Amino acid sequence: MLFLQGMRKLFTDIRSIHGIETDPKSLLKGTEMSRVDSIHDAWLLTDNGNFADWGSMQDSNLPKADEIISLQGLEVLPGLVDSHTHCIFAEPRSTEWEMRLKGATYEEIAAAGGGILNSAAKLRSMDEEWLYEKSLNRVLTMIAHGSTTIEIKSGYGLSTESELKMLRIARRIKKNVKATIKTTFLGAHAVPPEFNGRQDDYVAHIINQMLQAVSEDGLADHMDVFCDRGFFTPEQTLQLLEAAARYGLPAKIHANELGITGGVQVAAQAGAWSADHLEHIGAEEIECLRNSEVMPVGLPGTSYFLDIPYTPARMIIDAGLPFALASDFNPGSSPVCNMQMIWSLGCSRMKMLPAEAFNAITLNAARSLRLENTAGSIAIGKQADFWTTETGNAVQSVPYFFGVNHANAVYCKGTKV
Ligand code: NIG
Ligand code: FE
């Protein structure tokens, strides 16, 4: 009988490794977020796709390995975790963007049947194969910018058939890329035209039909609801998330993007893994988050693109809470797929320190998907997901020199992709 030995790879001549954890934590909160551990002039060992060890190039004995790869003075960072994307969509919405540039608001466009409903109309009519190819390319671009864990939501189908189409595509992407992919059912993203004026009926339809179909096929890892002004109410959201829990789907939530709407309280009540957006929150929401396990997630690409307030990251972190950042990559409110840009926006627009924003796009982002044991830092036993960069002093310089891709190569589970 032949036993497969773990394949050991030794990466040498690394200028710096950032984001190492000798004592792995499940998340970082408050002042803990401003710390990033690095070592310099280092080697990194992976075994069977997981981080196995690291040390100094000055060590007299380097570990034995099946393959030795010199990184020739590059820096190494843990793979970025994009915990919130809507990257499966048919077309850009650049016409709506121009309408907004002329003064229309996101909510006005949505109320007039544009926005998410515009995306849904296009997606429903689009061939699955074609949609798959387009979406796969977007995911490959995200990976090329250093994202090695990516969450993908449905929510542009808004019918059982088209929501399943989106989730099948997400599963197919998962099978065909090396990055870790997690999927989220977002049937409650908007009320489709067939249910116009019958919002409660659509909620019942999601609960009684769509959820069963989605879970029967095992296509989703979580359920999400757009709980906001003009979309779903806190009561409907709670009903939806409780139904999802009965199908074993943990909750995530879009909350407080358009106003103080009670979404944070619902997230806490439903035991959601994360509450995302939070552009509009006050002391009550902070208190509520403090008494919960909900990871607050900011989406600065949305604030930038919609010209709405940024999530008050300082208020959240200074209250001693954890905080994560994601791209919200979508055609309506955040057409950005580059987490390095999100890192930069977190600093320049939300006044997070580079190290805080780094932890927000790595470990805390992993926590928002409850993947902190396998992703989000360079720690022994975690998946060897990392990227290399020529940029020196990367934790400061990557978000500082914004708008370019600093990734030289990206590795998922120890393999270059
Ligand atoms: O996160 N807010 C709800 N959903 C997306 C926007 C989707 C869209 O406009 O297509 C968001 O911003
Ligand atoms: Fe979103």
mmCIF file of C-alpha atoms in Angstrom, residues 63-412:
data_model
loop_
_atom_site.group_PDB
_atom_site.id
_atom_site.type_symbol
_atom_site.label_atom_id
_atom_site.label_comp_id
_atom_site.label_asym_id
_atom_site.label_seq_id
_atom_site.Cartn_x
_atom_site.Cartn_y
_atom_site.Cartn_z
ATOM 1 C CA PRO A 63 14.037 22.614 6.266
ATOM 2 C CA LYS A 64 14.042 19.792 3.710
ATOM 3 C CA ALA A 65 11.499 20.088 0.929
ATOM 4 C CA ASP A 66 10.466 18.424 -2.336
ATOM 5 C CA GLU A 67 10.682 21.729 -4.151
ATOM 6 C CA ILE A 68 12.623 24.915 -3.415
ATOM 7 C CA ILE A 69 11.389 28.170 -4.919
ATOM 8 C CA SER A 70 13.406 31.358 -4.514
ATOM 9 C CA LEU A 71 11.132 34.393 -4.245
ATOM 10 C CA GLN A 72 14.127 36.645 -4.964
ATOM 11 C CA GLY A 73 13.414 39.460 -2.552
ATOM 12 C CA LEU A 74 9.628 39.669 -2.982
ATOM 13 C CA GLU A 75 7.324 40.283 -0.007
ATOM 14 C CA VAL A 76 4.590 37.791 0.976
ATOM 15 C CA LEU A 77 1.101 38.617 2.248
ATOM 16 C CA PRO A 78 -1.782 36.314 3.178
ATOM 17 C CA GLY A 79 -4.453 35.849 0.515
ATOM 18 C CA LEU A 80 -7.125 38.536 0.655
ATOM 19 C CA VAL A 81 -10.654 37.548 1.613
ATOM 20 C CA ASP A 82 -13.475 39.202 -0.321
ATOM 21 C CA SER A 83 -16.465 38.265 1.809
ATOM 22 C CA HIS A 84 -19.169 40.120 -0.157
ATOM 23 C CA THR A 85 -19.531 40.110 -3.953
ATOM 24 C CA HIS A 86 -22.283 40.057 -6.561
ATOM 25 C CA CYS A 87 -19.876 39.108 -9.336
ATOM 26 C CA ILE A 88 -22.379 37.073 -11.348
ATOM 27 C CA PHE A 89 -24.208 39.638 -13.467
ATOM 28 C CA ALA A 90 -25.116 40.051 -17.101
ATOM 29 C CA GLU A 91 -24.189 43.613 -18.012
ATOM 30 C CA PRO A 92 -22.674 46.753 -16.546
ATOM 31 C CA ARG A 93 -25.165 49.487 -15.569
ATOM 32 C CA SER A 94 -23.203 52.401 -16.925
ATOM 33 C CA THR A 95 -26.329 54.169 -18.226
ATOM 34 C CA GLU A 96 -27.612 54.360 -14.650
ATOM 35 C CA TRP A 97 -24.218 55.638 -13.604
ATOM 36 C CA GLU A 98 -24.553 58.487 -16.087
ATOM 37 C CA MET A 99 -28.060 59.189 -14.755
ATOM 38 C CA ARG A 100 -26.554 59.474 -11.284
ATOM 39 C CA LEU A 101 -23.799 61.736 -12.564
ATOM 40 C CA LYS A 102 -26.570 64.028 -13.773
ATOM 41 C CA GLY A 103 -28.227 64.042 -10.345
ATOM 42 C CA ALA A 104 -30.548 61.019 -10.039
ATOM 43 C CA THR A 105 -30.098 58.952 -6.875
ATOM 44 C CA TYR A 106 -29.623 55.187 -6.535
ATOM 45 C CA GLU A 107 -32.967 54.930 -4.729
ATOM 46 C CA GLU A 108 -34.824 56.933 -7.394
ATOM 47 C CA ILE A 109 -33.440 54.718 -10.145
ATOM 48 C CA ALA A 110 -34.388 51.587 -8.186
ATOM 49 C CA ALA A 111 -37.899 52.878 -7.458
ATOM 50 C CA ALA A 112 -38.392 53.496 -11.197
ATOM 51 C CA GLY A 113 -37.677 49.824 -11.958
ATOM 52 C CA GLY A 114 -33.967 50.205 -12.673
ATOM 53 C CA GLY A 115 -31.205 49.106 -10.348
ATOM 54 C CA ILE A 116 -31.364 45.503 -9.192
ATOM 55 C CA LEU A 117 -34.497 44.892 -11.325
ATOM 56 C CA ASN A 118 -32.624 46.102 -14.394
ATOM 57 C CA SER A 119 -29.864 43.571 -13.657
ATOM 58 C CA ALA A 120 -32.468 40.857 -13.019
ATOM 59 C CA ALA A 121 -34.208 41.406 -16.357
ATOM 60 C CA LYS A 122 -30.903 41.054 -18.201
ATOM 61 C CA LEU A 123 -29.718 38.068 -16.207
ATOM 62 C CA ARG A 124 -32.945 36.108 -16.645
ATOM 63 C CA SER A 125 -32.667 36.251 -20.395
ATOM 64 C CA MET A 126 -28.986 35.424 -20.551
ATOM 65 C CA ASP A 127 -27.694 32.032 -21.577
ATOM 66 C CA GLU A 128 -26.178 30.132 -18.634
ATOM 67 C CA GLU A 129 -23.002 29.218 -20.468
ATOM 68 C CA TRP A 130 -22.315 32.776 -21.485
ATOM 69 C CA LEU A 131 -23.019 34.087 -18.011
ATOM 70 C CA TYR A 132 -20.664 31.479 -16.602
ATOM 71 C CA GLU A 133 -17.823 32.534 -18.907
ATOM 72 C CA LYS A 134 -18.268 36.232 -18.079
ATOM 73 C CA SER A 135 -18.483 35.596 -14.342
ATOM 74 C CA LEU A 136 -15.533 33.207 -14.328
ATOM 75 C CA ASN A 137 -13.399 35.890 -15.958
ATOM 76 C CA ARG A 138 -14.361 38.361 -13.250
ATOM 77 C CA VAL A 139 -13.401 35.872 -10.543
ATOM 78 C CA LEU A 140 -10.054 35.248 -12.233
ATOM 79 C CA THR A 141 -9.442 39.017 -12.206
ATOM 80 C CA MET A 142 -10.239 39.152 -8.492
ATOM 81 C CA ILE A 143 -7.776 36.326 -7.865
ATOM 82 C CA ALA A 144 -5.108 38.106 -9.940
ATOM 83 C CA HIS A 145 -5.447 41.009 -7.488
ATOM 84 C CA GLY A 146 -4.710 38.763 -4.504
ATOM 85 C CA SER A 147 -8.146 37.508 -3.430
ATOM 86 C CA THR A 148 -7.917 33.822 -2.565
ATOM 87 C CA THR A 149 -11.259 33.499 -0.773
ATOM 88 C CA ILE A 150 -14.343 34.921 -2.466
ATOM 89 C CA GLU A 151 -17.992 34.940 -1.485
ATOM 90 C CA ILE A 152 -20.512 35.056 -4.355
ATOM 91 C CA LYS A 153 -24.171 36.025 -3.963
ATOM 92 C CA SER A 154 -27.194 35.284 -6.109
ATOM 93 C CA GLY A 155 -29.885 37.967 -6.135
ATOM 94 C CA TYR A 156 -30.177 39.019 -9.771
ATOM 95 C CA GLY A 157 -32.482 36.111 -10.596
ATOM 96 C CA LEU A 158 -35.379 36.771 -8.201
ATOM 97 C CA SER A 159 -37.210 33.653 -9.421
ATOM 98 C CA THR A 160 -36.520 30.072 -8.425
ATOM 99 C CA GLU A 161 -35.270 29.236 -11.892
ATOM 100 C CA SER A 162 -32.936 32.198 -12.265
ATOM 101 C CA GLU A 163 -31.664 32.147 -8.694
ATOM 102 C CA LEU A 164 -30.751 28.477 -9.199
ATOM 103 C CA LYS A 165 -29.055 29.416 -12.457
ATOM 104 C CA MET A 166 -26.861 31.915 -10.609
ATOM 105 C CA LEU A 167 -26.025 29.516 -7.807
ATOM 106 C CA ARG A 168 -25.193 26.718 -10.263
ATOM 107 C CA ILE A 169 -22.783 29.104 -11.980
ATOM 108 C CA ALA A 170 -21.214 29.976 -8.620
ATOM 109 C CA ARG A 171 -20.768 26.273 -7.837
ATOM 110 C CA ARG A 172 -19.211 25.679 -11.247
ATOM 111 C CA ILE A 173 -16.781 28.547 -10.661
ATOM 112 C CA LYS A 174 -15.938 26.984 -7.302
ATOM 113 C CA LYS A 175 -15.099 23.726 -9.031
ATOM 114 C CA ASN A 176 -12.923 25.367 -11.658
ATOM 115 C CA VAL A 177 -10.802 27.856 -9.729
ATOM 116 C CA LYS A 178 -8.182 27.223 -7.047
ATOM 117 C CA ALA A 179 -9.492 29.973 -4.766
ATOM 118 C CA THR A 180 -11.942 29.135 -1.974
ATOM 119 C CA ILE A 181 -15.479 30.054 -3.053
ATOM 120 C CA LYS A 182 -18.501 30.430 -0.750
ATOM 121 C CA THR A 183 -22.014 31.040 -2.043
ATOM 122 C CA THR A 184 -24.954 32.997 -0.684
ATOM 123 C CA PHE A 185 -28.628 32.860 -1.601
ATOM 124 C CA LEU A 186 -29.927 36.443 -1.944
ATOM 125 C CA GLY A 187 -33.410 35.878 -3.368
ATOM 126 C CA ALA A 188 -34.529 38.706 -1.059
ATOM 127 C CA HIS A 189 -32.508 41.327 -2.909
ATOM 128 C CA ALA A 190 -35.524 43.112 -4.437
ATOM 129 C CA VAL A 191 -39.156 42.339 -5.238
ATOM 130 C CA PRO A 192 -39.431 41.073 -8.843
ATOM 131 C CA PRO A 193 -42.058 42.539 -11.234
ATOM 132 C CA GLU A 194 -44.319 39.443 -10.957
ATOM 133 C CA PHE A 195 -44.791 40.298 -7.275
ATOM 134 C CA ASN A 196 -45.047 44.059 -7.722
ATOM 135 C CA GLY A 197 -47.166 45.440 -4.857
ATOM 136 C CA ARG A 198 -47.248 42.013 -3.199
ATOM 137 C CA GLN A 199 -44.034 42.086 -1.223
ATOM 138 C CA ASP A 200 -45.339 39.787 1.541
ATOM 139 C CA ASP A 201 -46.312 37.219 -1.074
ATOM 140 C CA TYR A 202 -42.782 37.293 -2.449
ATOM 141 C CA VAL A 203 -41.393 36.778 1.067
ATOM 142 C CA ALA A 204 -43.733 33.802 1.482
ATOM 143 C CA HIS A 205 -42.661 32.503 -1.931
ATOM 144 C CA ILE A 206 -38.995 32.637 -0.916
ATOM 145 C CA ILE A 207 -39.762 30.855 2.343
ATOM 146 C CA ASN A 208 -42.104 28.224 0.914
ATOM 147 C CA GLN A 209 -40.491 27.492 -2.433
ATOM 148 C CA MET A 210 -37.161 29.066 -3.248
ATOM 149 C CA LEU A 211 -35.392 28.144 -0.014
ATOM 150 C CA GLN A 212 -36.334 24.517 -0.382
ATOM 151 C CA ALA A 213 -35.120 24.363 -3.984
ATOM 152 C CA VAL A 214 -31.859 26.062 -3.114
ATOM 153 C CA SER A 215 -31.130 23.831 -0.153
ATOM 154 C CA GLU A 216 -32.253 20.636 -1.909
ATOM 155 C CA ASP A 217 -29.496 21.176 -4.422
ATOM 156 C CA GLY A 218 -27.001 22.199 -1.705
ATOM 157 C CA LEU A 219 -26.154 25.278 -3.704
ATOM 158 C CA ALA A 220 -25.789 27.877 -0.958
ATOM 159 C CA ASP A 221 -23.615 28.252 2.128
ATOM 160 C CA HIS A 222 -25.557 31.213 3.572
ATOM 161 C CA MET A 223 -28.672 33.330 3.145
ATOM 162 C CA ASP A 224 -28.645 37.123 2.797
ATOM 163 C CA VAL A 225 -31.422 39.742 2.771
ATOM 164 C CA PHE A 226 -31.358 43.386 1.633
ATOM 165 C CA CYS A 227 -32.959 44.900 4.737
ATOM 166 C CA ASP A 228 -33.314 48.585 3.970
ATOM 167 C CA ARG A 229 -35.611 51.456 3.102
ATOM 168 C CA GLY A 230 -37.577 50.547 -0.042
ATOM 169 C CA PHE A 231 -36.416 46.906 0.067
ATOM 170 C CA PHE A 232 -37.214 44.392 2.855
ATOM 171 C CA THR A 233 -38.447 45.402 6.329
ATOM 172 C CA PRO A 234 -36.809 44.188 9.550
ATOM 173 C CA GLU A 235 -39.872 41.985 10.215
ATOM 174 C CA GLN A 236 -39.695 40.373 6.772
ATOM 175 C CA THR A 237 -35.934 39.982 7.117
ATOM 176 C CA LEU A 238 -36.241 38.188 10.432
ATOM 177 C CA GLN A 239 -38.893 35.872 9.012
ATOM 178 C CA LEU A 240 -36.655 35.086 6.044
ATOM 179 C CA LEU A 241 -33.541 34.488 8.120
ATOM 180 C CA GLU A 242 -35.400 32.283 10.589
ATOM 181 C CA ALA A 243 -36.691 30.199 7.705
ATOM 182 C CA ALA A 244 -33.151 29.956 6.318
ATOM 183 C CA ALA A 245 -31.925 28.724 9.692
ATOM 184 C CA ARG A 246 -34.434 25.885 9.475
ATOM 185 C CA TYR A 247 -32.705 24.859 6.258
ATOM 186 C CA GLY A 248 -29.332 25.098 7.973
ATOM 187 C CA LEU A 249 -28.305 28.297 6.213
ATOM 188 C CA PRO A 250 -26.509 30.836 8.407
ATOM 189 C CA ALA A 251 -27.477 34.470 7.958
ATOM 190 C CA LYS A 252 -25.730 37.438 6.448
ATOM 191 C CA ILE A 253 -27.428 40.770 5.915
ATOM 192 C CA HIS A 254 -27.288 43.962 3.856
ATOM 193 C CA ALA A 255 -28.141 46.568 6.485
ATOM 194 C CA ASN A 256 -28.302 50.335 6.973
ATOM 195 C CA GLU A 257 -27.001 51.295 3.536
ATOM 196 C CA LEU A 258 -29.784 53.792 2.844
ATOM 197 C CA GLY A 259 -30.786 54.779 6.376
ATOM 198 C CA ILE A 260 -31.023 53.679 10.013
ATOM 199 C CA THR A 261 -33.445 50.890 9.301
ATOM 200 C CA GLY A 262 -33.199 48.319 12.090
ATOM 201 C CA GLY A 263 -31.068 45.888 10.105
ATOM 202 C CA VAL A 264 -28.307 45.676 12.687
ATOM 203 C CA GLN A 265 -30.801 44.686 15.395
ATOM 204 C CA VAL A 266 -32.240 41.994 13.124
ATOM 205 C CA ALA A 267 -28.731 40.716 12.378
ATOM 206 C CA ALA A 268 -28.053 40.347 16.089
ATOM 207 C CA GLN A 269 -31.413 38.688 16.690
ATOM 208 C CA ALA A 270 -30.908 36.223 13.852
ATOM 209 C CA GLY A 271 -27.322 35.457 14.944
ATOM 210 C CA ALA A 272 -26.047 36.614 11.549
ATOM 211 C CA TRP A 273 -22.407 35.940 10.752
ATOM 212 C CA SER A 274 -22.031 39.472 9.432
ATOM 213 C CA ALA A 275 -23.908 42.732 8.916
ATOM 214 C CA ASP A 276 -22.663 44.451 5.787
ATOM 215 C CA HIS A 277 -22.822 48.103 4.627
ATOM 216 C CA LEU A 278 -23.634 49.993 7.886
ATOM 217 C CA GLU A 279 -23.130 53.380 6.257
ATOM 218 C CA HIS A 280 -25.795 54.716 8.627
ATOM 219 C CA ILE A 281 -25.337 53.625 12.231
ATOM 220 C CA GLY A 282 -25.407 55.305 15.633
ATOM 221 C CA ALA A 283 -24.774 54.511 19.282
ATOM 222 C CA GLU A 284 -27.671 52.027 19.447
ATOM 223 C CA GLU A 285 -26.285 49.960 16.584
ATOM 224 C CA ILE A 286 -22.813 49.975 18.152
ATOM 225 C CA GLU A 287 -24.266 48.760 21.441
ATOM 226 C CA CYS A 288 -26.203 46.073 19.642
ATOM 227 C CA LEU A 289 -23.083 44.865 17.786
ATOM 228 C CA ARG A 290 -21.163 44.826 21.045
ATOM 229 C CA ASN A 291 -23.618 42.322 22.478
ATOM 230 C CA SER A 292 -23.476 40.029 19.468
ATOM 231 C CA GLU A 293 -21.167 37.819 17.444
ATOM 232 C CA VAL A 294 -22.035 39.684 14.245
ATOM 233 C CA MET A 295 -19.014 40.879 12.248
ATOM 234 C CA PRO A 296 -19.573 44.450 11.020
ATOM 235 C CA VAL A 297 -18.452 44.751 7.393
ATOM 236 C CA GLY A 298 -17.842 48.020 5.554
ATOM 237 C CA LEU A 299 -18.037 48.307 1.764
ATOM 238 C CA PRO A 300 -16.146 51.483 0.837
ATOM 239 C CA GLY A 301 -16.390 50.823 -2.912
ATOM 240 C CA THR A 302 -20.136 51.457 -2.598
ATOM 241 C CA SER A 303 -19.689 54.735 -0.731
ATOM 242 C CA TYR A 304 -17.151 55.858 -3.307
ATOM 243 C CA PHE A 305 -19.269 54.924 -6.310
ATOM 244 C CA LEU A 306 -22.685 56.022 -4.973
ATOM 245 C CA ASP A 307 -21.247 59.077 -3.219
ATOM 246 C CA ILE A 308 -22.921 58.147 0.062
ATOM 247 C CA PRO A 309 -21.388 58.286 3.570
ATOM 248 C CA TYR A 310 -18.623 55.855 4.446
ATOM 249 C CA THR A 311 -19.230 53.338 7.226
ATOM 250 C CA PRO A 312 -17.885 54.949 10.424
ATOM 251 C CA ALA A 313 -14.988 52.545 10.817
ATOM 252 C CA ARG A 314 -13.288 54.638 13.487
ATOM 253 C CA MET A 315 -16.411 54.686 15.636
ATOM 254 C CA ILE A 316 -16.724 50.898 15.294
ATOM 255 C CA ILE A 317 -13.070 50.080 15.985
ATOM 256 C CA ASP A 318 -12.717 52.684 18.732
ATOM 257 C CA ALA A 319 -15.728 51.075 20.438
ATOM 258 C CA GLY A 320 -13.581 47.964 20.743
ATOM 259 C CA LEU A 321 -15.399 46.050 18.007
ATOM 260 C CA PRO A 322 -13.920 43.983 15.167
ATOM 261 C CA PHE A 323 -14.395 45.284 11.633
ATOM 262 C CA ALA A 324 -14.002 43.792 8.152
ATOM 263 C CA LEU A 325 -14.000 45.254 4.641
ATOM 264 C CA ALA A 326 -15.211 43.770 1.345
ATOM 265 C CA SER A 327 -15.594 44.916 -2.259
ATOM 266 C CA ASP A 328 -19.372 44.476 -2.766
ATOM 267 C CA PHE A 329 -18.346 43.971 -6.409
ATOM 268 C CA ASN A 330 -21.560 44.544 -8.421
ATOM 269 C CA PRO A 331 -22.666 46.509 -11.489
ATOM 270 C CA GLY A 332 -24.915 48.973 -9.670
ATOM 271 C CA SER A 333 -23.209 50.273 -6.578
ATOM 272 C CA SER A 334 -19.604 49.058 -6.561
ATOM 273 C CA PRO A 335 -17.990 47.947 -9.817
ATOM 274 C CA VAL A 336 -14.636 47.241 -8.166
ATOM 275 C CA CYS A 337 -13.091 43.805 -7.921
ATOM 276 C CA ASN A 338 -9.724 44.831 -6.467
ATOM 277 C CA MET A 339 -9.362 44.329 -2.720
ATOM 278 C CA GLN A 340 -6.123 46.340 -2.720
ATOM 279 C CA MET A 341 -8.242 49.343 -3.717
ATOM 280 C CA ILE A 342 -10.678 48.551 -0.879
ATOM 281 C CA TRP A 343 -7.681 48.489 1.467
ATOM 282 C CA SER A 344 -6.687 51.948 0.228
ATOM 283 C CA LEU A 345 -10.227 53.359 0.523
ATOM 284 C CA GLY A 346 -10.423 51.968 4.058
ATOM 285 C CA CYS A 347 -7.387 54.072 4.909
ATOM 286 C CA SER A 348 -7.901 57.271 2.948
ATOM 287 C CA ARG A 349 -11.652 57.563 3.276
ATOM 288 C CA MET A 350 -12.440 55.762 6.543
ATOM 289 C CA LYS A 351 -9.289 56.786 8.413
ATOM 290 C CA MET A 352 -8.257 53.247 9.183
ATOM 291 C CA LEU A 353 -4.537 52.694 9.640
ATOM 292 C CA PRO A 354 -2.960 50.541 6.923
ATOM 293 C CA ALA A 355 -2.538 47.717 9.444
ATOM 294 C CA GLU A 356 -6.169 47.973 10.582
ATOM 295 C CA ALA A 357 -7.453 47.837 7.025
ATOM 296 C CA PHE A 358 -5.090 44.928 6.308
ATOM 297 C CA ASN A 359 -6.641 42.943 9.173
ATOM 298 C CA ALA A 360 -10.084 43.956 7.889
ATOM 299 C CA ILE A 361 -9.457 42.337 4.486
ATOM 300 C CA THR A 362 -7.741 39.231 5.843
ATOM 301 C CA LEU A 363 -8.470 37.689 9.248
ATOM 302 C CA ASN A 364 -11.648 39.584 10.120
ATOM 303 C CA ALA A 365 -13.000 39.053 6.612
ATOM 304 C CA ALA A 366 -12.311 35.325 6.997
ATOM 305 C CA ARG A 367 -14.165 35.431 10.316
ATOM 306 C CA SER A 368 -17.211 36.976 8.619
ATOM 307 C CA LEU A 369 -17.406 33.734 6.614
ATOM 308 C CA ARG A 370 -16.426 31.654 9.670
ATOM 309 C CA LEU A 371 -13.306 30.583 7.781
ATOM 310 C CA GLU A 372 -10.845 31.948 10.323
ATOM 311 C CA ASN A 373 -9.435 28.479 10.995
ATOM 312 C CA THR A 374 -8.332 27.987 7.400
ATOM 313 C CA ALA A 375 -7.864 31.466 5.924
ATOM 314 C CA GLY A 376 -6.993 35.069 6.738
ATOM 315 C CA SER A 377 -3.430 34.814 8.007
ATOM 316 C CA ILE A 378 -0.162 32.962 7.690
ATOM 317 C CA ALA A 379 -0.490 30.454 10.514
ATOM 318 C CA ILE A 380 0.606 26.837 10.763
ATOM 319 C CA GLY A 381 -2.079 24.503 9.444
ATOM 320 C CA LYS A 382 -4.015 27.158 7.532
ATOM 321 C CA GLN A 383 -4.349 26.914 3.759
ATOM 322 C CA ALA A 384 -1.209 28.230 2.071
ATOM 323 C CA ASP A 385 -3.063 31.072 0.345
ATOM 324 C CA PHE A 386 -0.756 34.027 -0.272
ATOM 325 C CA TRP A 387 0.463 36.548 -2.803
ATOM 326 C CA THR A 388 3.808 38.087 -3.539
ATOM 327 C CA THR A 389 4.690 41.669 -4.351
ATOM 328 C CA GLU A 390 7.743 43.623 -5.415
ATOM 329 C CA THR A 391 6.425 46.569 -3.406
ATOM 330 C CA GLY A 392 8.626 47.083 -0.365
ATOM 331 C CA ASN A 393 7.120 47.709 3.069
ATOM 332 C CA ALA A 394 3.916 46.289 1.597
ATOM 333 C CA VAL A 395 1.523 46.844 4.507
ATOM 334 C CA GLN A 396 1.905 50.604 4.124
ATOM 335 C CA SER A 397 2.863 50.867 0.472
ATOM 336 C CA VAL A 398 0.169 48.732 -1.175
ATOM 337 C CA PRO A 399 -2.734 50.935 0.037
ATOM 338 C CA TYR A 400 -0.600 54.058 -0.397
ATOM 339 C CA PHE A 401 0.144 53.532 -4.109
ATOM 340 C CA PHE A 402 -3.522 53.033 -4.958
ATOM 341 C CA GLY A 403 -5.059 52.111 -8.276
ATOM 342 C CA VAL A 404 -2.503 49.577 -9.487
ATOM 343 C CA ASN A 405 -2.227 45.849 -8.962
ATOM 344 C CA HIS A 406 0.710 45.164 -6.651
ATOM 345 C CA ALA A 407 0.362 41.365 -6.889
ATOM 346 C CA ASN A 408 3.229 39.657 -8.610
ATOM 347 C CA ALA A 409 1.920 36.096 -8.189
ATOM 348 C CA VAL A 410 -0.954 34.503 -6.286
ATOM 349 C CA TYR A 411 -0.845 31.103 -4.594
ATOM 350 C CA CYS A 412 -3.849 29.068 -3.483
#
